[in-house]
XYZ file of C-alpha atoms in Angstrom:
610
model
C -9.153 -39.389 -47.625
C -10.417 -41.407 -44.281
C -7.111 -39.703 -42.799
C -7.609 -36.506 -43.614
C -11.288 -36.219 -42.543
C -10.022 -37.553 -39.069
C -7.374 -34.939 -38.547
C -10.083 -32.086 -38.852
C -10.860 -32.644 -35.287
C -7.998 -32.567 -32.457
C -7.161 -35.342 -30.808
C -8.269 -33.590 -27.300
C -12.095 -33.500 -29.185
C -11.621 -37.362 -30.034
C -10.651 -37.853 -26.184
C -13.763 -35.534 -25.248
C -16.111 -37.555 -27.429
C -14.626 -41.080 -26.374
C -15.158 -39.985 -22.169
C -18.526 -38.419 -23.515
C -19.656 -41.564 -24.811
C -18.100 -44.219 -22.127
C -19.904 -41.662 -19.443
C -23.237 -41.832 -21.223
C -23.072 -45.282 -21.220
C -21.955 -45.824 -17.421
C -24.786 -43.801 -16.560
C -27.786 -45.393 -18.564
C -26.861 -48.649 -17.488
C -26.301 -47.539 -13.509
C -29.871 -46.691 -14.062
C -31.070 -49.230 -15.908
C -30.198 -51.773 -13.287
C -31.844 -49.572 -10.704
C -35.157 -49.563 -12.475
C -34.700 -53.001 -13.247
C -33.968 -54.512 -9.895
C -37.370 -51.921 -8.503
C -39.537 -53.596 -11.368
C -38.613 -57.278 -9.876
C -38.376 -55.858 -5.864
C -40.592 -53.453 -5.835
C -40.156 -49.412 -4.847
C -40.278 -49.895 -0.904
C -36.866 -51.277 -1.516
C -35.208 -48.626 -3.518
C -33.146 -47.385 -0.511
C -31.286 -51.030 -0.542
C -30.876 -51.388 -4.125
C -29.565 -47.770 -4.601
C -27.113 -48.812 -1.604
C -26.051 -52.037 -2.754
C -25.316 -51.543 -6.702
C -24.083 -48.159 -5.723
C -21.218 -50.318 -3.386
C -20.987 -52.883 -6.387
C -20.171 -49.760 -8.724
C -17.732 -48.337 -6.355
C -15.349 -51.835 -5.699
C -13.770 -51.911 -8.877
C -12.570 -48.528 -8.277
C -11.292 -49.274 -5.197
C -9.360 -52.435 -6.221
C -7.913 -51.082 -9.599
C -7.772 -47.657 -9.243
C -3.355 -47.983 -7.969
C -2.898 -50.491 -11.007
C -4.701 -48.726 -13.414
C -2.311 -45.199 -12.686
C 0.906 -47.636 -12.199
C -0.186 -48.825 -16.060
C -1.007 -45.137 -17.286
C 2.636 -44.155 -16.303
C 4.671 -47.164 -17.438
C 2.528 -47.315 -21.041
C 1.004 -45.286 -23.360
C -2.074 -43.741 -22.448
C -4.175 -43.899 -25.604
C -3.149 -47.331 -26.114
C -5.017 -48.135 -23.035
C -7.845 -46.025 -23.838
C -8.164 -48.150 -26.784
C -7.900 -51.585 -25.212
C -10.652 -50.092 -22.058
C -12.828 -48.914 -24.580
C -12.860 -52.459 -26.828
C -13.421 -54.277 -23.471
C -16.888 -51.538 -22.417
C -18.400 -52.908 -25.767
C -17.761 -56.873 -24.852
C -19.087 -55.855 -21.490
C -22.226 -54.336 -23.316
C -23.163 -57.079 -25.329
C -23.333 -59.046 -22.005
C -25.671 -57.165 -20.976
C -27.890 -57.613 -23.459
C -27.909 -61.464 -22.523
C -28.356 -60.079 -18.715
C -31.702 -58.554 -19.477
C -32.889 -60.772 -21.979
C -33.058 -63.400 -19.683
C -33.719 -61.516 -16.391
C -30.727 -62.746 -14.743
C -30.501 -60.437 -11.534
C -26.859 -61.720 -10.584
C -25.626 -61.598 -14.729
C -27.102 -57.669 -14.259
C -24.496 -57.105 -10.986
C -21.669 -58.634 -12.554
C -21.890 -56.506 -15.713
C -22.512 -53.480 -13.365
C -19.175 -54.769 -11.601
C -17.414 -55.201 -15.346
C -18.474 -52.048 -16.478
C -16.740 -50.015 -13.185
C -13.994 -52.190 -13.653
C -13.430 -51.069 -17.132
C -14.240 -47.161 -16.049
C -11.415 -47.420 -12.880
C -8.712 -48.647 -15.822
C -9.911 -45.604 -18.426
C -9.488 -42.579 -15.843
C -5.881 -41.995 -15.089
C -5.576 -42.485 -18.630
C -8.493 -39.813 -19.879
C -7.451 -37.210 -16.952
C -3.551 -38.111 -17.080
C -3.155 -37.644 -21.005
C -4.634 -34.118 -21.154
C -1.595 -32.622 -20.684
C -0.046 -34.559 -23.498
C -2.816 -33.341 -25.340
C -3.153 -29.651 -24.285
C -0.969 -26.916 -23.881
C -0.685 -25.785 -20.021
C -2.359 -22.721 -20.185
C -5.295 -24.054 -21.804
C -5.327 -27.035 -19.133
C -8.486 -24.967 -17.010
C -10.460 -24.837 -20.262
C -10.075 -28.115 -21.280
C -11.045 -29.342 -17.937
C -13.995 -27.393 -17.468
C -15.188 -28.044 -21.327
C -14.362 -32.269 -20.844
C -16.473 -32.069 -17.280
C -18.990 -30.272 -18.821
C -19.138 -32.996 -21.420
C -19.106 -35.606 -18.830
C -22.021 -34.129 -17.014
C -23.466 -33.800 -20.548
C -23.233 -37.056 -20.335
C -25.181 -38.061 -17.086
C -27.922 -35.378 -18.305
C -28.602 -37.435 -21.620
C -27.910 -40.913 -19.547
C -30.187 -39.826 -17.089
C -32.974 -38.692 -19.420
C -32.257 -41.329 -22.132
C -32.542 -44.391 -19.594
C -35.746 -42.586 -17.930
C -36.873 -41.936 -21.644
C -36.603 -44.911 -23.293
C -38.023 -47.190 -20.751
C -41.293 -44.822 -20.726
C -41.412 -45.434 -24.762
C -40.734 -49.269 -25.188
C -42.705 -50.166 -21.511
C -39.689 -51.005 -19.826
C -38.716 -53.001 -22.423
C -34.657 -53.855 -20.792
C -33.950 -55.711 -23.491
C -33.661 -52.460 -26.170
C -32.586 -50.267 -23.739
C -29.154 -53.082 -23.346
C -29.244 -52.717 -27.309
C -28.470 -49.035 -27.084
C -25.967 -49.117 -24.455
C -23.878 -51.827 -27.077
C -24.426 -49.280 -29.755
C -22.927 -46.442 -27.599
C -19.811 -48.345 -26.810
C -19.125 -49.529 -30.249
C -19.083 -45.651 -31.327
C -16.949 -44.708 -28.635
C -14.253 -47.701 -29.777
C -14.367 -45.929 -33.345
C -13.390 -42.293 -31.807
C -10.861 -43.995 -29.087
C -8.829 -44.890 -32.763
C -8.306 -41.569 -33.781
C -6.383 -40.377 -30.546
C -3.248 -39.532 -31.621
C -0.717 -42.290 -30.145
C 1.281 -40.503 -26.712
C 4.956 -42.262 -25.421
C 4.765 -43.828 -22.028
C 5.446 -41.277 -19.346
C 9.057 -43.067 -18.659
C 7.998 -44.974 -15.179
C 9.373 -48.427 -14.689
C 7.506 -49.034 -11.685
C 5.327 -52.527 -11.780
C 2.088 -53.370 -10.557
C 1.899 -53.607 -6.806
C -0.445 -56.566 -5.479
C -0.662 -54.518 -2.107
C -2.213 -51.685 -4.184
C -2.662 -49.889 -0.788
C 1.088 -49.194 -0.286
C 0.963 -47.504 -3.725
C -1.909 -45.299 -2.550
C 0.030 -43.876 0.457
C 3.220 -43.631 -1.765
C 1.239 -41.520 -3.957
C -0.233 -39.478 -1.728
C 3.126 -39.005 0.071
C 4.518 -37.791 -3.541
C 1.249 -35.523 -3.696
C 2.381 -34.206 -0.015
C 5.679 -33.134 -1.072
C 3.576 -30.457 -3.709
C 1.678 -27.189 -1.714
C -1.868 -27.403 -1.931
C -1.703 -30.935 -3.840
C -2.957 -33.097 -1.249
C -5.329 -30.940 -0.218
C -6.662 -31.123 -3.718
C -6.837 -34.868 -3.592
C -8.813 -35.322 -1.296
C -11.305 -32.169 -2.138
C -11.726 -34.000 -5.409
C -12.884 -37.224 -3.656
C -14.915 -34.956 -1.573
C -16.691 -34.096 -4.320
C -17.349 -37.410 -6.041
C -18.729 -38.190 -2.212
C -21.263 -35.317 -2.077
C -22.282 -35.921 -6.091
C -22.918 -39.370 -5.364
C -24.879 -39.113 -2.241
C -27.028 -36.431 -3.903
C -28.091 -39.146 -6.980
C -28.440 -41.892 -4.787
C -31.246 -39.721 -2.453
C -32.265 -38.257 -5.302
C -35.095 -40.965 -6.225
C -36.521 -41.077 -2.539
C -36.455 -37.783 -2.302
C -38.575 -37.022 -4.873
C -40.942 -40.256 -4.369
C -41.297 -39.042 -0.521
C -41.360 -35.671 -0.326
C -42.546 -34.225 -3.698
C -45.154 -37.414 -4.523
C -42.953 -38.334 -7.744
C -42.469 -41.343 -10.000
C -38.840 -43.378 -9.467
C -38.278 -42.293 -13.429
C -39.558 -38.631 -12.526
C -37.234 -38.616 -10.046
C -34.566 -39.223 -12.479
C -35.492 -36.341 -14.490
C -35.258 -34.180 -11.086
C -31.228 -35.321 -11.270
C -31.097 -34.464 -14.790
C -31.468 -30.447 -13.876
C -28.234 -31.178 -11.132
C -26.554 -32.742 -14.111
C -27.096 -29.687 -15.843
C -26.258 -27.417 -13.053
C -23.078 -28.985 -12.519
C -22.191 -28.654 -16.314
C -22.646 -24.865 -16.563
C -21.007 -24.726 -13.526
C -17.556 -26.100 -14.667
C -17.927 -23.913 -17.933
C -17.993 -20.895 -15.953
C -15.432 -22.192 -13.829
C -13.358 -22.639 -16.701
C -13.824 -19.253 -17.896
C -12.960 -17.627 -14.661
C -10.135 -19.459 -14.072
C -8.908 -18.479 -17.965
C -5.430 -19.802 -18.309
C -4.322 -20.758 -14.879
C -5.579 -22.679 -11.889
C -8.282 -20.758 -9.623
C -8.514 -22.402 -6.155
C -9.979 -19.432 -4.658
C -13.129 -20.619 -6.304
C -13.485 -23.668 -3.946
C -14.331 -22.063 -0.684
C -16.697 -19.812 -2.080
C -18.450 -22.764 -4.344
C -18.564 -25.146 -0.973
C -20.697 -22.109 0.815
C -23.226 -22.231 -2.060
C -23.543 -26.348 -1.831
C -23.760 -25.944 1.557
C -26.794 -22.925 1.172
C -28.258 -25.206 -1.735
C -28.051 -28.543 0.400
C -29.919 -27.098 3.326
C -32.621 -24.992 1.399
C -33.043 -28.886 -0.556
C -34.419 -29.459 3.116
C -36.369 -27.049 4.327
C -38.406 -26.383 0.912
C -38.865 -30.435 0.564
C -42.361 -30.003 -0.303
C -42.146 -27.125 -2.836
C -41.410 -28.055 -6.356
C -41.235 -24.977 -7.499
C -38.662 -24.242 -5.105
C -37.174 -27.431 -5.319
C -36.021 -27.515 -9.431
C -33.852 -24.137 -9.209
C -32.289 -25.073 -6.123
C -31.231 -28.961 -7.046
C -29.970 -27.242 -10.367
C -27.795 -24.105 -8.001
C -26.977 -27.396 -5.878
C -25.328 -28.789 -9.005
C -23.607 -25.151 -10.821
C -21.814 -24.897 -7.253
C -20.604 -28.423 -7.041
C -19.295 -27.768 -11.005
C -17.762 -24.751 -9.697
C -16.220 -26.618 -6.604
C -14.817 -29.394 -8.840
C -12.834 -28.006 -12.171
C -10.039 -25.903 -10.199
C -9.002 -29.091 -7.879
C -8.949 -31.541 -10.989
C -7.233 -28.945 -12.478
C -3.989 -28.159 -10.365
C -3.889 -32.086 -9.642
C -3.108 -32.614 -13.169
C -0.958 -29.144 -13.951
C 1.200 -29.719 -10.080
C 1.274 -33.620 -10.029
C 5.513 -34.830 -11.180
C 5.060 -35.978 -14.702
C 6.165 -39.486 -13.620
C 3.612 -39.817 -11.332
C 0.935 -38.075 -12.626
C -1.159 -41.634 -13.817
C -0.293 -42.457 -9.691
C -1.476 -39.792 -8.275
C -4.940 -39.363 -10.665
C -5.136 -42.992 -9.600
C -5.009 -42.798 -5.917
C -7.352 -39.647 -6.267
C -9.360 -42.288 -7.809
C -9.836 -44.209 -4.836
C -10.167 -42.129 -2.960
C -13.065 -40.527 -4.910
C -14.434 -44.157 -5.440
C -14.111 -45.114 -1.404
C -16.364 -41.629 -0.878
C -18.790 -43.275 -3.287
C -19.041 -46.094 -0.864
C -19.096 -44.010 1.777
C -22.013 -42.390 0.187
C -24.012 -45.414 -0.034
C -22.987 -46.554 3.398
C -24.138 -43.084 4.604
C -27.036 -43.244 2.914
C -28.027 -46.972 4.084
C -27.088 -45.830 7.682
C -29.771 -42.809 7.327
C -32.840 -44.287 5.687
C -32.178 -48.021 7.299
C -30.815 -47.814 10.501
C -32.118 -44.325 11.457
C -35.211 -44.519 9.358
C -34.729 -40.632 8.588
C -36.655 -39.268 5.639
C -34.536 -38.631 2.229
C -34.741 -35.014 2.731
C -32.978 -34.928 6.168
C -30.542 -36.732 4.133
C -29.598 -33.172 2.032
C -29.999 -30.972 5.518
C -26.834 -33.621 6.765
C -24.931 -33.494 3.961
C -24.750 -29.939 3.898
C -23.513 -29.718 7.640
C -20.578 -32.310 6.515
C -20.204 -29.758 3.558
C -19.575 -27.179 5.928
C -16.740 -28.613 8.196
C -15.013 -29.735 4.387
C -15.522 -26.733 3.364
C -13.892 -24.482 6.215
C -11.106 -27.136 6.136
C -10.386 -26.185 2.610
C -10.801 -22.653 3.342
C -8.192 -23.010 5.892
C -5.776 -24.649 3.482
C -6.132 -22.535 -0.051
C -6.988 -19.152 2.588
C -4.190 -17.547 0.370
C -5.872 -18.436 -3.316
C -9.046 -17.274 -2.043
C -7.491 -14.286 -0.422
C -5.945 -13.354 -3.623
C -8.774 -14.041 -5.558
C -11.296 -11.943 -3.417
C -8.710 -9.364 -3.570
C -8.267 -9.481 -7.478
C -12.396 -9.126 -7.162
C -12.344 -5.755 -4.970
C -8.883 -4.333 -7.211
C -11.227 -4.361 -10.243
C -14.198 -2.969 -8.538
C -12.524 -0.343 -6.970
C -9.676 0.742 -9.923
C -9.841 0.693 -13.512
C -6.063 -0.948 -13.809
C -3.518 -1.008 -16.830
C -1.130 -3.707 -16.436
C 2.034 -3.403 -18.595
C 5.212 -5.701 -18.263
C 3.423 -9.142 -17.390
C 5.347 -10.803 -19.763
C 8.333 -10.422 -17.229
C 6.234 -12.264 -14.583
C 7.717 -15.743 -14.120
C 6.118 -18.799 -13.740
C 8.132 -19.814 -11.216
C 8.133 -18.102 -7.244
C 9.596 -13.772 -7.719
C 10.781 -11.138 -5.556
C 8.894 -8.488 -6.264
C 10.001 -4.906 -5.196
C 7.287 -1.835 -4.986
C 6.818 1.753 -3.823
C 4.541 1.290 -0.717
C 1.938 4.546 -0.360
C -1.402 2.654 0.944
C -2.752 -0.569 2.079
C -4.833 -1.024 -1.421
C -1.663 -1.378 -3.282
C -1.620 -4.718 -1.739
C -5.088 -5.331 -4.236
C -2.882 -4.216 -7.004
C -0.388 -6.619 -6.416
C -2.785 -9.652 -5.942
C -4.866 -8.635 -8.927
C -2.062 -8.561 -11.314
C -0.833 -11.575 -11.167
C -1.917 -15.317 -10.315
C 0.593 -16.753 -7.976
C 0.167 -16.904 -4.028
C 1.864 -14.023 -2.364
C 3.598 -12.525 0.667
C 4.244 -8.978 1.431
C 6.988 -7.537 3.436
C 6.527 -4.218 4.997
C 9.789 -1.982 5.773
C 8.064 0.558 8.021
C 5.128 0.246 9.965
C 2.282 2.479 9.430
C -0.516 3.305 11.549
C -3.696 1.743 10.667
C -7.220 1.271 11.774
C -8.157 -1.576 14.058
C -9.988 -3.139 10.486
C -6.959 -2.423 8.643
C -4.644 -4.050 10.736
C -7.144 -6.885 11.360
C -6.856 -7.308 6.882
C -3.182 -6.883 6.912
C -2.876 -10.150 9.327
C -4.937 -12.461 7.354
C -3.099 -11.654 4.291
C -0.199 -12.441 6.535
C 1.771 -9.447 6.018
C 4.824 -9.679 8.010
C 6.436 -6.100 9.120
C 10.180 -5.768 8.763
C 11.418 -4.287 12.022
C 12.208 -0.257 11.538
C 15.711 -0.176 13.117
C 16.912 -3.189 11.342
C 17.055 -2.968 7.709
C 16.214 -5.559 5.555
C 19.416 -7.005 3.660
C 21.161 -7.385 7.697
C 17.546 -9.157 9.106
C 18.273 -12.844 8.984
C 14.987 -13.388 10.379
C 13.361 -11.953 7.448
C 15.870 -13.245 4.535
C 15.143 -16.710 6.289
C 11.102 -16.115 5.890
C 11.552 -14.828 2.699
C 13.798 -17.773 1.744
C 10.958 -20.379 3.090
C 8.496 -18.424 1.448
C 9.786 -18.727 -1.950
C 10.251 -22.490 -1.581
C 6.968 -22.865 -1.048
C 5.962 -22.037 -3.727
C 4.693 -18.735 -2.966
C 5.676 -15.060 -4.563
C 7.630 -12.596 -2.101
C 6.845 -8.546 -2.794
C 8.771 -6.302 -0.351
C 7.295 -2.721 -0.205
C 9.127 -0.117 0.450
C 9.265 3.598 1.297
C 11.736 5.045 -1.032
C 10.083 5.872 -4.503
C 13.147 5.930 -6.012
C 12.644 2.049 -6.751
C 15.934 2.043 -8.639
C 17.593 2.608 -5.989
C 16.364 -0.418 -3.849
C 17.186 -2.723 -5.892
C 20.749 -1.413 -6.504
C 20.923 -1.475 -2.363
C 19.601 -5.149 -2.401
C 21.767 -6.320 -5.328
C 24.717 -5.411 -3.377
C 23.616 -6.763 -0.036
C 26.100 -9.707 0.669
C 22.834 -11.525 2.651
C 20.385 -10.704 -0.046
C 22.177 -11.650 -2.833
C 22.769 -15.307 -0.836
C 19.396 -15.569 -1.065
C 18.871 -14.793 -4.601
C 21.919 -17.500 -5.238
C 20.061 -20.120 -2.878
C 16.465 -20.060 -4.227
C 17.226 -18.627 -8.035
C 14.044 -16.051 -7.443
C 13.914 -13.439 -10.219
C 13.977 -9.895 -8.484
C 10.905 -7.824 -10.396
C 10.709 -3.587 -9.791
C 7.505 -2.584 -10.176
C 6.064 0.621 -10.428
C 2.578 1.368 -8.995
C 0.549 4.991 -10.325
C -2.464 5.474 -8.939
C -5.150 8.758 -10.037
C -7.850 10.240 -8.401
C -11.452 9.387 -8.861
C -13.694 11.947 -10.345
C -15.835 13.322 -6.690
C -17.960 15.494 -8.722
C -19.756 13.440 -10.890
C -23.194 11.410 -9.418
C -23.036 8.374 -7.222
C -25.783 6.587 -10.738
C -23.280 8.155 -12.852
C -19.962 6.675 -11.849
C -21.773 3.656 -11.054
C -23.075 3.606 -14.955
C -20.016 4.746 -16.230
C -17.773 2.332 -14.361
C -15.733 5.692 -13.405
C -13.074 3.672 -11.129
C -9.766 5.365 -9.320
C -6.956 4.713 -12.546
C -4.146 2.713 -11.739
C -1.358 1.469 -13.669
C 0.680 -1.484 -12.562
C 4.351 -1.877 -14.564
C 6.548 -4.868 -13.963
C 10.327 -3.960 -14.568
C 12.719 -6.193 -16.599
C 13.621 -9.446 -14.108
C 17.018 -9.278 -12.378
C 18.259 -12.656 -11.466
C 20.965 -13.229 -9.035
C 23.768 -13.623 -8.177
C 24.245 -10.489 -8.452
C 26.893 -8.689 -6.386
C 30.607 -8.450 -7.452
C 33.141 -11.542 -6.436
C 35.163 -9.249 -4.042
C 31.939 -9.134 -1.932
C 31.441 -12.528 -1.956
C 34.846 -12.781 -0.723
C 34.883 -10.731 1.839
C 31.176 -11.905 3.132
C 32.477 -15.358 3.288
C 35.577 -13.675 5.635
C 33.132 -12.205 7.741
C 30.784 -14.901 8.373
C 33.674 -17.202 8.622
C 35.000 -14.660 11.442
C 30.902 -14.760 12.809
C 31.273 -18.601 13.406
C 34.118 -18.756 14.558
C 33.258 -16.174 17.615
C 29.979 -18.512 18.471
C 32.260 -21.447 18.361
C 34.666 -19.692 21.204
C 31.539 -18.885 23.206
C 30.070 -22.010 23.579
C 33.468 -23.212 24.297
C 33.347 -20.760 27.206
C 30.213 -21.509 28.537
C 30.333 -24.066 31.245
C-alpha cells in the first residue's frame, strides 16, 4: 500500500522535493545566523558578519567539493543523497542547542556543518539527473529543479524574515523549524529510486587540487565545456554578491529594516525562478547557449540601473526582480550542457570541480564585498554599479566563446520572423556532427539552415556572389568560408581539411551549392576519392536538403500582414542520410595508387633540393 502510494510520484519529483527542502533549509539558517550575530553586534557591523559567515559558508565547498564528485562517481548517487540528507538533520538539531544557549562559535560551526553537508549532496543531486531523466528532457528538468531551488531561497528568505517578526526573534523556534525541514527531506531522500555507481575506480585524492585541474583538463577536451564551468561559477559569484549587499543596500540607500531588506532579496529569488522556467521552455529539448550572452547584457543593464535609481523604491523592486529573471536565464543552459557534454565517468568530477569553483566565487564575493564597504568605504549601491562592469567583461568573454550558439540562435529568431517555415525530414537529423548539402539561391537560406536545426554550424560556399558591404560584413561573423571558383570542392584539400576539423569539433558542415539538381551533388561527392576519405575518417552522415521558398503577399497592408503574421513561406526538407564510405573499391584502389605516386614525387624533390 505504502509502496504503491510512493511510486505515484517519479523519482526525479522525490529528488526535486529532497534539493527543495535541503535548499530551504540552507537558506533560513544562512539567515538566521545573520540576524542573530546583528542582534548580539549590532547593525553597523553587518558588512563584517555578512563577509565572514559568507567565507565560513563557502570553505566547506572549497575543501570537499573534488571528494564529494570522486564519491558521486565511484558510488551510488542516491545512496549518498540518503546518508547527506540523515547527517543535515543531526546538524539541525545542533542547532537548536546553538541558539538555545547563545553560543556564537556553536552557531559558526553548524553554519560550517551545514555547507559541509550541502558540498557532499551536489554532484550527487546535479550528477544523477541524467540517471533520472531522459536527455531530451534534461533542459526542463533543469530549469523546473532551479526554479524549485530558488523556490526555495524565496520561502527561506521570507520564512526566516517571517518568523522572527512573529515569535520576537525568538532563535530558539526558528532552529525548531529548520530540524523539522530536514527530517522531511530524509523521508523523500528514501523514495529515490536506488542508481548503480557510475563505474569509476578512482579514490579520494588528499591533494583535492590536482583533481580539480584533472577535471577541468577532462572538461577542456569537450567544446564549449570549460567555458561552461566556469560561467556557472560566474554565476554563483554574481548571485552571491547580490544577497550579501542586498541588506546594506536597502538599510543605506532605501532607509529599510535588515529583515525588510530580506524581503527586497525575496523578489530576486523570484526573478531568478521565472527566469530558469522560461529558460527551460526556450531551450525545449536541447541545450540553448545562445541565451547566455543575451541574459549577461540584461544583468549587466539591471546591475547598473540597481545604481543609479538607489533611492527609488519604486524603481528599485522591478529592477532587483529583472536583475534576478536574467541571472535565471544566464544560469539553466550552462548547468545544462555541463551535465548533458560532461564523459559519464566523470560527470560527479567535473559537477564537483564546477563546485569549487562556484564556491571559491562565493568567497570571492565576500572578499569583494569586504574590500568595497571596508577598505574603500564605498556605499552598497556602488557595489551593484561594479558588479555590473565585471558582468560586462564576463559577459563579452562568453560571447566570444558560444559567438556560434548565439549566432544560431539570433538567426533561428530572425528565420521565424521573417518566414513562416515547414520543416519535414528532421527525424533524419543526427545527433551527432552532418554534412549537409543545399541549393544555394540567397544569403537568408543561411537563416533556414540555422533555424532548423540545433547544432553549431559552418557553411561552405562554392561560388562567390556579390554582396553588399553589410552582407559580406554578416557572412564573416557566421564564418562562412568561400570555396575557391576554379578549384572544385572534392580536389580542395584545404577545404576537405577545414571541413574535416570542423566536424571534429563538434560542429555541423552544410556546403551550398549552385546546381539545383541536388541529386546530382551528392552523386559527384559520393564518388570523389578525397571526399569520400573524409566521410570514412570522421563517419559524418551526408544530408540533401531541399530549400522552397514563396513570395510574400506585397499587396496586402503593412497592420495587416503584421496582424496576420503573413510571412515569406518556406519549406525546409532533409533527405534520407547517406553515410560513407561510399565510393566503389576500384576507386579506393586506384586513389591509394595515385596518392602513393603523389608522395612519392615530394619525397624525390626534397631529395633534390640542396
Amino acid at each position: 500500500m505504502i509502496t504503491n502510494i510512493i511510486r505515484k510520484w517519479s523519482s526525479f519529483t522525490y529528488l526535486n522535493i529532497t534539493q527543495f527542502l535541503g535548499a530551504l533549509n540552507d537558506n533560513v539558517y544562512k539567515l538566521l545566523i545573520v540576524y542573530f550575530l546583528i542582534t548580539i553586534q549590532g547593525i553597523e557591523n553587518s558588512h563584517t558578519i555578512l563577509s565572514l559567515t559568507g567565507a565560513i559558508f563557502v570553505l566547506p565547498f572549497l575543501l570537499f567539493s573534488a571528494p564529494s564528485g570522486t564519491l558521486a562517481d565511484r558510488y551510488s548517487k542516491r545512496n549518498i543523497i540518503i546518508l547527506t540528507k540523515l547527517f543535515e538533520l543531526v546538524i539541525m538539531v545542533g542547532s537548536v542547542f546553538a541558539f538555545a544557549y547563545e553560543n556564537i562559535i556553536g552557531a559558526y560551526v553548524i553554519l560550517f556543518l551545514l555547507a559541509a553537508q550541502s558540498a557532499f549532496f551536489g554532484p550527487s543531486k546535479y550528477g544523477i539527473l541524467p540517471e533520472l531523466v531522459a536527455t531530451d528532457k534534461i533542459s526542463k528538468a533543469n530549469g523546473l529543479m532551479t526554479s524549485f531551488t530558488f523556490l526555495a531561497i524565496i520561502f527561506g528568505t521570507f520564512l526566516a524574515s517571517f518568523i522572527l517578526d512573529v515569535t520576537g526573534r525568538d532563535f530558539f523556534i526558528a532552529s525548531l523549524f529548520c530540524a523539522l525541514i530536514a527530517f522531511l527531506g530524509v523521508i523523500t531522500s528514501f523514495c529515490i529510486e536506488y542508481t548503480p555507481p557510475a563505474g569509476s575506480e578512482k579514490k579520494v585524492n588528499a591533494m583535492f587540487l590536482s583533481d580539480i585541474l584533472s577535471s577541468l583538463k577532462i572538461a577542456s577536451q569537450e567544446p564549449s565545456l570549460l567555458a561552461a564551468v566556469v560561467g556557472s561559477a560566474f554565476f554563483l559569484f554574481l548571485g552571491a554578491f547580490v544577497q550579501l549587499n542586498m541588506i546594506p543596500y536597502a538599510v543605506q540607500s532605501l532607509d529599510l529594516t535588515d529583515v525588510q531588506g530580506g524581503y527586497l532579496f525575496l523578489l530576486t529569488a523570484l526573478g531568478i525562478g521565472t527566469g530558469c522556467m522560461v529558460s527551460g521552455k526556450i531551450s525545449g529539448k536541447t541545450v540553448e547557449l545562445g541565451l547566455v550572452p543575451i541574459a549577461g547584457v540584461g544583468v549587466v543593464f539591471c546591475s547598473y540601473s540597481l545604481d543609479l535609481a538607489s533611492h527609488h523604491l519604486f524603481a528599485v523592486v522591478p529592477l532587483v526582480t529583472l536583475l534576478g529573471f536574467f541571472g535565471g536565464m544566464f544560469e539553466i543552459p550552462l548547468d545544462s550542457y555541463i551535465q548533458v557534454k560532461s564523459p559519464n565517468k566523470f560527470r560527479g568530477q567535473i559537477v564537483g570541480a564546477t563546485n569549487f569553483l562556484s564556491f571559491f566565487g562565493v568567497l570571492l564575493a565576500s572578499g569583494l564585498l569586504y574590500l568595497l564597504s571596508e577598505i574603500l568605504g564605498l556605499k552598497a549601491h556602488k557595489g551593484f554599479g561594479i558588479i555590473g562592469t565585471i558582468t560586462l567583461c564576463v559577459t563579452l568573454v562568453l560571447t566570444y566563446q558560444f559567438f556560434d550558439y548565439i549566432s544560431r540562435f539570433i538567426c533561428m529568431i530572425l528565420s521565424r520572423l521573417h518566414f513562416r517555415i515547414t520543416f519535414s525530414g528532421q527525424n533524419n537529423i543526427p545527433e551527432t556532427p552532418a554534412i549537409f548539402v543545399c541549393y544555394h539561391t540567397a544569403w537568408n537560406d543561411t537563416l533556414l539552415m540555422l533555424g532548423s536545426q540545433r547544432r553549431r554550424m559552418r557553411f561552405f560556399i562554392e561560388q562567390e556572389h556579390t554582396h553588399t558591404k553589410w552582407l559580406r560584413r554578416l557572412y564573416h561573423l557566421l564564418r562562412i568560408v568561400r570555396i575557391p571558383s576554379i578549384e572544385p570542392l572534392e580536389n580542395s584539400q584545404i577545404c576537405l581539411t577545414v571541413i574535416k576539423n570542423t566536424l571534429k569539433k563538434g560542429i555541423s558542415v552544410c556546403i551550398f551549392v549552385e546546381n539545383p539538381n541536388i541529386g546530382q551533388e551528392v552523386e559527384k561527392l559520393k564518388t570523389s576519392y578525397s571526399f569520400c576519405d573524409l566521410l570514412e575518417e570522421t563517419n559524418a552522415p551526408m544530408i540533401p536538403v531541399i530549400i522552397d521558398k514563396g513570395t510574400k503577399d506585397k499587396h496586402s497592408r503593412f497592420f495587416t500582414r503584421l496582424m496576420e503574421k503573413i510571412h515569406v513561406p518556406a519549406s525546409v526538407t532533409f533527405g534520407e542520410q547517406i553515410k560513407g564510405p561510399t565510393c566503389p573499391l576500384e576507386f579506393h584502389v586506384e586513389h591509394a595508387h595515385a596518392k602513393l605516386e603523389r608522395e612519392q614525387i615530394l619525397e624525390s624533390e626534397q631529395i633534390i633540393e640542396p
